[in-house]
CSV table of C-alpha atoms in Angstrom, one decimal:
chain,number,residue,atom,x,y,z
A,1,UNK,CA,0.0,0.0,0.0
A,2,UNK,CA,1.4,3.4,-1.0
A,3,UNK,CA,0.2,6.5,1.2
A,4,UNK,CA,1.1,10.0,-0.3
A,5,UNK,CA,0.5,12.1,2.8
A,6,UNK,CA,0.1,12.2,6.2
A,7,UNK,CA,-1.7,14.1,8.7
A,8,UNK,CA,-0.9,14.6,12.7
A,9,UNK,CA,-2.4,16.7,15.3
A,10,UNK,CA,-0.1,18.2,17.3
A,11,UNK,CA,-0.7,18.5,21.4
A,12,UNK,CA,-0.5,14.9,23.0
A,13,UNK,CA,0.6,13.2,19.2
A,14,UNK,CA,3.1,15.8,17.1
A,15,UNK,CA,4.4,16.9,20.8
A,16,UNK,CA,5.6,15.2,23.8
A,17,UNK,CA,4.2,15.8,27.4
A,18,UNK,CA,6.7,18.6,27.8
A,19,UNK,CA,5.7,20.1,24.3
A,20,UNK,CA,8.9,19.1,22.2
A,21,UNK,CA,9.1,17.3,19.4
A,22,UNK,CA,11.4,14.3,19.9
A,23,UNK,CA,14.4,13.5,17.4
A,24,UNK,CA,12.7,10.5,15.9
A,25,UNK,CA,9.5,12.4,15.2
A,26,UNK,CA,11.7,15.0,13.6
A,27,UNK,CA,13.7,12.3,11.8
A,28,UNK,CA,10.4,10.7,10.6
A,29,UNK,CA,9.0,14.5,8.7
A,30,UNK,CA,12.2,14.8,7.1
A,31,UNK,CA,11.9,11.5,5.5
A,32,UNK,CA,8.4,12.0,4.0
A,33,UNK,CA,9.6,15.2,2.9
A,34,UNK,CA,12.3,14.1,1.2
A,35,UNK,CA,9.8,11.2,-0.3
A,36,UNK,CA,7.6,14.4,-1.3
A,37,UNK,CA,5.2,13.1,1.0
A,38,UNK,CA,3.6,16.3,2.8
A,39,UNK,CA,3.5,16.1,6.1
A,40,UNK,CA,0.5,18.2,7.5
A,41,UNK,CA,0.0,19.7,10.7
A,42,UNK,CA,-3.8,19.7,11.8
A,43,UNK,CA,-4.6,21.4,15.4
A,44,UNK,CA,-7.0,23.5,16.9
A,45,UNK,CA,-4.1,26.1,17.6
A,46,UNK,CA,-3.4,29.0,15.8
A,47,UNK,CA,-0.9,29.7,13.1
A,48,UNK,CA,1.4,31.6,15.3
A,49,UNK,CA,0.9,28.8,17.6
A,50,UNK,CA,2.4,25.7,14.7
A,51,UNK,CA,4.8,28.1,13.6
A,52,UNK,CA,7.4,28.2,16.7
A,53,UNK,CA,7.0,24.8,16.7
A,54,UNK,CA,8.5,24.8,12.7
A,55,UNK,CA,11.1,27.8,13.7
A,56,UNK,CA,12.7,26.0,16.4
A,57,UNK,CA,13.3,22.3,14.2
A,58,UNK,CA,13.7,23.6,11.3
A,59,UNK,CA,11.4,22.9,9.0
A,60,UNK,CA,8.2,24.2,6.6
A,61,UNK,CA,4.6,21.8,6.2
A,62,UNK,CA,1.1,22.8,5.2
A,63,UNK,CA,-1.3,23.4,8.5
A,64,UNK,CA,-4.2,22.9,8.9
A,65,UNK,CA,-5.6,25.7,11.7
A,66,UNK,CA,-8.5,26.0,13.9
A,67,UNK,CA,-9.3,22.4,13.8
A,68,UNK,CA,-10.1,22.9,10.0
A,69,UNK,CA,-11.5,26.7,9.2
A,70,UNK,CA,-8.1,27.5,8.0
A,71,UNK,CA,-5.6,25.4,5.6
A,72,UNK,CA,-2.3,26.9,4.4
A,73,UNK,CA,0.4,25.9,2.0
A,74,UNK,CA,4.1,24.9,3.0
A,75,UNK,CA,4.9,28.8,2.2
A,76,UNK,CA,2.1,29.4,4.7
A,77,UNK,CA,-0.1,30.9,1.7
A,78,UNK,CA,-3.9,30.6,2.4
A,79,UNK,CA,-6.0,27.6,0.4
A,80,UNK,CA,-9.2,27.4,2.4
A,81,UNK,CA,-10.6,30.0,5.0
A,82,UNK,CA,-13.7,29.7,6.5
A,83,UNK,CA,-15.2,30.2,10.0
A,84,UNK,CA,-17.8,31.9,12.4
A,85,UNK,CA,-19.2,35.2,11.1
A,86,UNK,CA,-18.8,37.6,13.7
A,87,UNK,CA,-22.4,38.1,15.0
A,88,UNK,CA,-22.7,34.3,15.5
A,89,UNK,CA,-19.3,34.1,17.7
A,90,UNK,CA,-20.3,37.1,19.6
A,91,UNK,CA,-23.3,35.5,20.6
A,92,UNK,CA,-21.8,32.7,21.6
A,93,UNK,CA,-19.7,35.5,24.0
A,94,UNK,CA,-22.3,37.1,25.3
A,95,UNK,CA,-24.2,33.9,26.4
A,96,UNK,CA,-20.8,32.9,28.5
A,97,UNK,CA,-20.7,36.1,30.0
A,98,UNK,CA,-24.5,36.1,31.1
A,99,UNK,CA,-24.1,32.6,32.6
A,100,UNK,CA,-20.6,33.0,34.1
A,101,UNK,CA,-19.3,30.0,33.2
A,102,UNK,CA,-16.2,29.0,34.7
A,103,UNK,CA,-14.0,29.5,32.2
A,104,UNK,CA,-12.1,32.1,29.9
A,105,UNK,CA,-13.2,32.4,26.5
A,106,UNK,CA,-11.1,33.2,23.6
A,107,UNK,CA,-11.3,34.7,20.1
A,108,UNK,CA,-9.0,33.5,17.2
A,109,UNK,CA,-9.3,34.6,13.6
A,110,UNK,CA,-7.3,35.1,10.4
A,111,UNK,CA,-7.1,37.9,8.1
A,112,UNK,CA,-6.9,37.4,4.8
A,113,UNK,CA,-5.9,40.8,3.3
A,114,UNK,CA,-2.2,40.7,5.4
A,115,UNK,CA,-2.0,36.5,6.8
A,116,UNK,CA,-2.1,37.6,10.0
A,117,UNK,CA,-4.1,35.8,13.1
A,118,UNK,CA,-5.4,37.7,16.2
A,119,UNK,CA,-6.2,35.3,19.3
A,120,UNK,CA,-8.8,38.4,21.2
A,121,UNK,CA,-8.8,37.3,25.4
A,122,UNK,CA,-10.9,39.2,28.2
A,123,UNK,CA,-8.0,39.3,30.3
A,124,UNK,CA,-4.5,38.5,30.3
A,125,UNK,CA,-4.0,37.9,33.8
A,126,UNK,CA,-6.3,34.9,33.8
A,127,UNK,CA,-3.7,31.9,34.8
A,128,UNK,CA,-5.9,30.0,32.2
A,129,UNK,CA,-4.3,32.3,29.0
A,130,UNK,CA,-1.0,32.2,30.7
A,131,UNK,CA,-0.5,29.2,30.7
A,132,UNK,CA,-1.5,28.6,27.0
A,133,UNK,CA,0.7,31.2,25.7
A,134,UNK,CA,3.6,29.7,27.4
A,135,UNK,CA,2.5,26.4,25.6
A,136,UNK,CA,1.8,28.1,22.0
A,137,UNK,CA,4.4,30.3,22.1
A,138,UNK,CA,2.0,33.2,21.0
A,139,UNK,CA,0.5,36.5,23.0
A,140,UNK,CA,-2.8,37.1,22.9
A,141,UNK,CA,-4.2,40.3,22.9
A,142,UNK,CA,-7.0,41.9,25.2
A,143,UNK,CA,-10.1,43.1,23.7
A,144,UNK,CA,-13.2,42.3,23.1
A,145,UNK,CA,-14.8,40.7,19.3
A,146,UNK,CA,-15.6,44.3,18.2
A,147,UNK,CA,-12.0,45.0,17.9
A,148,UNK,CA,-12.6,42.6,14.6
A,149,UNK,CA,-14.0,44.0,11.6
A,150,UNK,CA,-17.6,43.2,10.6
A,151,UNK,CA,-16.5,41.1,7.3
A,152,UNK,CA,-13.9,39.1,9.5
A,153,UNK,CA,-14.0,35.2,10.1
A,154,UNK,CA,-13.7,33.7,13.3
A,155,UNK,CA,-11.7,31.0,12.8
A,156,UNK,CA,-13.0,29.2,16.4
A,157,UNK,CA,-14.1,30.2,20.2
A,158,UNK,CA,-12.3,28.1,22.6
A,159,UNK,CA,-13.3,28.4,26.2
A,160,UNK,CA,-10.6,27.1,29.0
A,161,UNK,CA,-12.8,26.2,31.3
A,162,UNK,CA,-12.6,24.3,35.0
A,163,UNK,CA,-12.3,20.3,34.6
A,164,UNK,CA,-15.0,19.8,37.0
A,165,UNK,CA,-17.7,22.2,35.0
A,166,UNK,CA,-16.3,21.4,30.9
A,167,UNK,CA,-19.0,19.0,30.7
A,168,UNK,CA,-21.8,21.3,32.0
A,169,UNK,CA,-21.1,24.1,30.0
A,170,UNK,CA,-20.6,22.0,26.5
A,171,UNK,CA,-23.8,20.5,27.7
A,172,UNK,CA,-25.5,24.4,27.9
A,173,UNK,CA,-23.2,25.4,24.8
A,174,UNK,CA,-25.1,22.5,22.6
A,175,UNK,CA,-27.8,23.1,23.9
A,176,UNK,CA,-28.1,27.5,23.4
A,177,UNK,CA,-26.0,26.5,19.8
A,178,UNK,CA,-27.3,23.6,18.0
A,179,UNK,CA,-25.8,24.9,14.9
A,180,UNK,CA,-22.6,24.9,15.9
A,181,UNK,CA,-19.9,22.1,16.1
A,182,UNK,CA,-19.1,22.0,20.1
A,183,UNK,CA,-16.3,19.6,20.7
A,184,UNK,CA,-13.7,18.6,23.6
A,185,UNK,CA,-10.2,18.5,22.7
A,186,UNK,CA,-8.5,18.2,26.2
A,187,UNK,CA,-10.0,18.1,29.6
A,188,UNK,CA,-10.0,21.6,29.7
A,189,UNK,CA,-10.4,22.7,26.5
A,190,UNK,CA,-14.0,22.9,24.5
A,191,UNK,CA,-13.7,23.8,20.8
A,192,UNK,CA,-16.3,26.2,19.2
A,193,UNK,CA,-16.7,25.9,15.5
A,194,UNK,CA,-19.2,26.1,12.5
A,195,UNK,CA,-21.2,23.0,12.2
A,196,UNK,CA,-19.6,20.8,9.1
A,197,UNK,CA,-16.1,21.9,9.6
A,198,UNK,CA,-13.8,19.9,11.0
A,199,UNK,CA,-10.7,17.9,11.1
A,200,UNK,CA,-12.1,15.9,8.9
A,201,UNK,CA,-13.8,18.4,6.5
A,202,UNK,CA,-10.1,19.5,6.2
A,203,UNK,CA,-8.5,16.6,5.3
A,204,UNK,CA,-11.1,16.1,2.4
A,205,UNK,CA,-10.8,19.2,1.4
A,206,UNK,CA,-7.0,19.2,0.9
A,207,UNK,CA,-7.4,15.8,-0.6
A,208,UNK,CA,-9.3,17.1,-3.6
A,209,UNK,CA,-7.7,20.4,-3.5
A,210,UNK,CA,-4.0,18.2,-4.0
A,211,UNK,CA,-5.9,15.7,-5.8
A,212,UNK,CA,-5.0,12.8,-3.3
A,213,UNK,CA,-7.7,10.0,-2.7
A,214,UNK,CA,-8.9,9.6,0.4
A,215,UNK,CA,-7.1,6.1,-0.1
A,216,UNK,CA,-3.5,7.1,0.5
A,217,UNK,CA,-4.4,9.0,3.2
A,218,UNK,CA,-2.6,8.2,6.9
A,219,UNK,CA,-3.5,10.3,10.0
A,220,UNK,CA,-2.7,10.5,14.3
A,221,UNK,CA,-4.5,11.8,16.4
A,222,UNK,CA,-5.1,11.1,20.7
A,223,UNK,CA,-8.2,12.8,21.4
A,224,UNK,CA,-11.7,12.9,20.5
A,225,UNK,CA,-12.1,16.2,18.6
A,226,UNK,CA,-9.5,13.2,16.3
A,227,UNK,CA,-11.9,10.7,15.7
A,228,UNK,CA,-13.8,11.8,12.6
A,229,UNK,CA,-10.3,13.0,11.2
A,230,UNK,CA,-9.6,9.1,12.1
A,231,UNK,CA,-12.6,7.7,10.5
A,232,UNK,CA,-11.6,9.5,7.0
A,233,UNK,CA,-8.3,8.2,6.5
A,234,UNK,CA,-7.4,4.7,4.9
A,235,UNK,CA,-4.8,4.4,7.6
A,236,UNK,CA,-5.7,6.0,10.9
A,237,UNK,CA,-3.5,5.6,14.4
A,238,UNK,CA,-4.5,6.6,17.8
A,239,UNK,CA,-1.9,7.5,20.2
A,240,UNK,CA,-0.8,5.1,23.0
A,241,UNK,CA,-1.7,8.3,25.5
A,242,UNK,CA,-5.5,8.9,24.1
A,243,UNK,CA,-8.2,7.9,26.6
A,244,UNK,CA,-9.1,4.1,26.9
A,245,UNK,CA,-12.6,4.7,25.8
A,246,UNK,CA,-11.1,5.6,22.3
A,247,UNK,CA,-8.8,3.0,22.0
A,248,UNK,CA,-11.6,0.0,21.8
A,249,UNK,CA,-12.9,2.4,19.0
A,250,UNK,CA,-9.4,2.1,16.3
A,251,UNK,CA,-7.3,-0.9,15.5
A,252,UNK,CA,-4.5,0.7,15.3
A,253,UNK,CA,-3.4,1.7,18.6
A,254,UNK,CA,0.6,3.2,18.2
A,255,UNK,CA,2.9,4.3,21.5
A,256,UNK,CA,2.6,7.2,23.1
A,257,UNK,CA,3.5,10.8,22.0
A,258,UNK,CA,6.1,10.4,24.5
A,259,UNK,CA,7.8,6.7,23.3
A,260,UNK,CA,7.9,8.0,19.3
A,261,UNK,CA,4.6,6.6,18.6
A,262,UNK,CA,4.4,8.7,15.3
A,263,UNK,CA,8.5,7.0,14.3
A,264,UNK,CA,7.2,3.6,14.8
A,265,UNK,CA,3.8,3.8,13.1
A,266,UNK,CA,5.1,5.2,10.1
A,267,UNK,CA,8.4,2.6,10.0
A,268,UNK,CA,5.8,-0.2,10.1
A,269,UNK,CA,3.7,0.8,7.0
A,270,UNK,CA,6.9,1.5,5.1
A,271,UNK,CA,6.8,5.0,4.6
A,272,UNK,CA,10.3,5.9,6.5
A,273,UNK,CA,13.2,3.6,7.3
């Protein structure tokens, strides 16, 4: 079987627990790209939060952003943009600030006109945005959505909210927003996107855009805003450090992001050495 590109979300599969990428990981991109297999990065994070992560190895890929509103070219030109308009995601806002929720809600979109993303934050003190921008590598700015032009696409909402409560609130999300996509990535971390666009919408999308069947497709993911993005490929692998509830779910099962799962999966379908 011949696969002629690979997909791989990034916290918990492209990254190790401490948030590096390890040699063999780093070994492994370098082979596919010199096999002129693209290796795509597919998160929920931000551009400027996937491009440190290129800057400090040493390398260029496609991404694919906001778990699928945004897809851009190894020379990090834009192929796809889509997203919340801006009255729907300052809804969605307004209705976290009326029910206090506890947890901090963010704002991330792309403009097209410069290539530029903004990641919007109600305050910068929270410990909750702190924390992600020493992750990400990237500053968010305070504000509210109104700093955003009318026209502009919100790429996603993201609320980082308490471990205790995520369930509540995506259960009051779904519920005040059935017509957006409302997933978990993380235990702390609920995903706010247009309905129909996903990981998986991206992958198809770049598929016919690259003209790649869905057939030579391979994909990792560890988490279940992953699965659908799982379901599309021909050759999917879940991460040795995803929850056990997803591992009955996929056949292939490869180590953790902390044990080079990504190395060994792609050395035992052939596609490094």
């Amino acid at each position: 079987m011949s696969y002629k590109i690979v997909f791989s979300d990034v916290d918990g599969t492209l990254l190790n627990s401490n948030h590096q990428l390890l040699n063999n990981t780093l070994y492994a991109i370098r082979q596919l790209q010199q096999r002129d297999i693209p290796f795509v990065i597919i998160s929920a994070r931000s551009p400027s939060g996937i491009y440190p992560i290129q800057e400090t190895y040493g390398f260029r890929s496609p991404i694919i952003s906001y778990s699928g509103t945004l897809i851009l070219d190894e020379q990090r030109k834009a192929l796809y943009v889509s997203g919340l308009v801006k009255k729907q995601a300052a809804e969605v806002i307004d209705f976290i600030e009326e029910k206090q929720f506890d947890c901090s809600w963010n704002i991330y979109s792309w403009n097209v006109e410069d290539s530029v993303d903004t990641w919007i934050v109600k305050s910068k003190q929270d410990p909750r945005i702190l924390r992600e921008e020493s992750i990400v590598h990237a500053s968010a700015v305070k504000g509210t959505i109104h700093m955003l032009p009318d026209t502009a696409k919100v790429g996603k909402s993201l609320c980082m909210c308490n471990p205790d409560r995520i369930l509540e609130i995506e259960q009051a999300l779904k519920a005040e927003f059935p017509e957006l996509s409302i997933a978990k990535s993380s235990d702390i971390l609920l995903e706010i996107m247009p309905n129909g666009v996903t990981k998986s919408s991206a992958v198809k999308t770049l598929c016919e855009l690259w003209n790649i069947p869905l057939t030579d497709t391979v994909a990792f993911g560890d988490n279940y805003n992953d699965i659908e993005m799982l379901e599309t490929v021909r050759m999917p692998f879940l991460m040795g450090n995803a929850p056990k509830e997803l591992k009955g779910r996929f056949p292939n099962v490869t180590d953790s992001n902390d044990e080079d799962g990504i190395y060994k999966a792609l050395k035992q379908i052939g596609l490094i050495s």
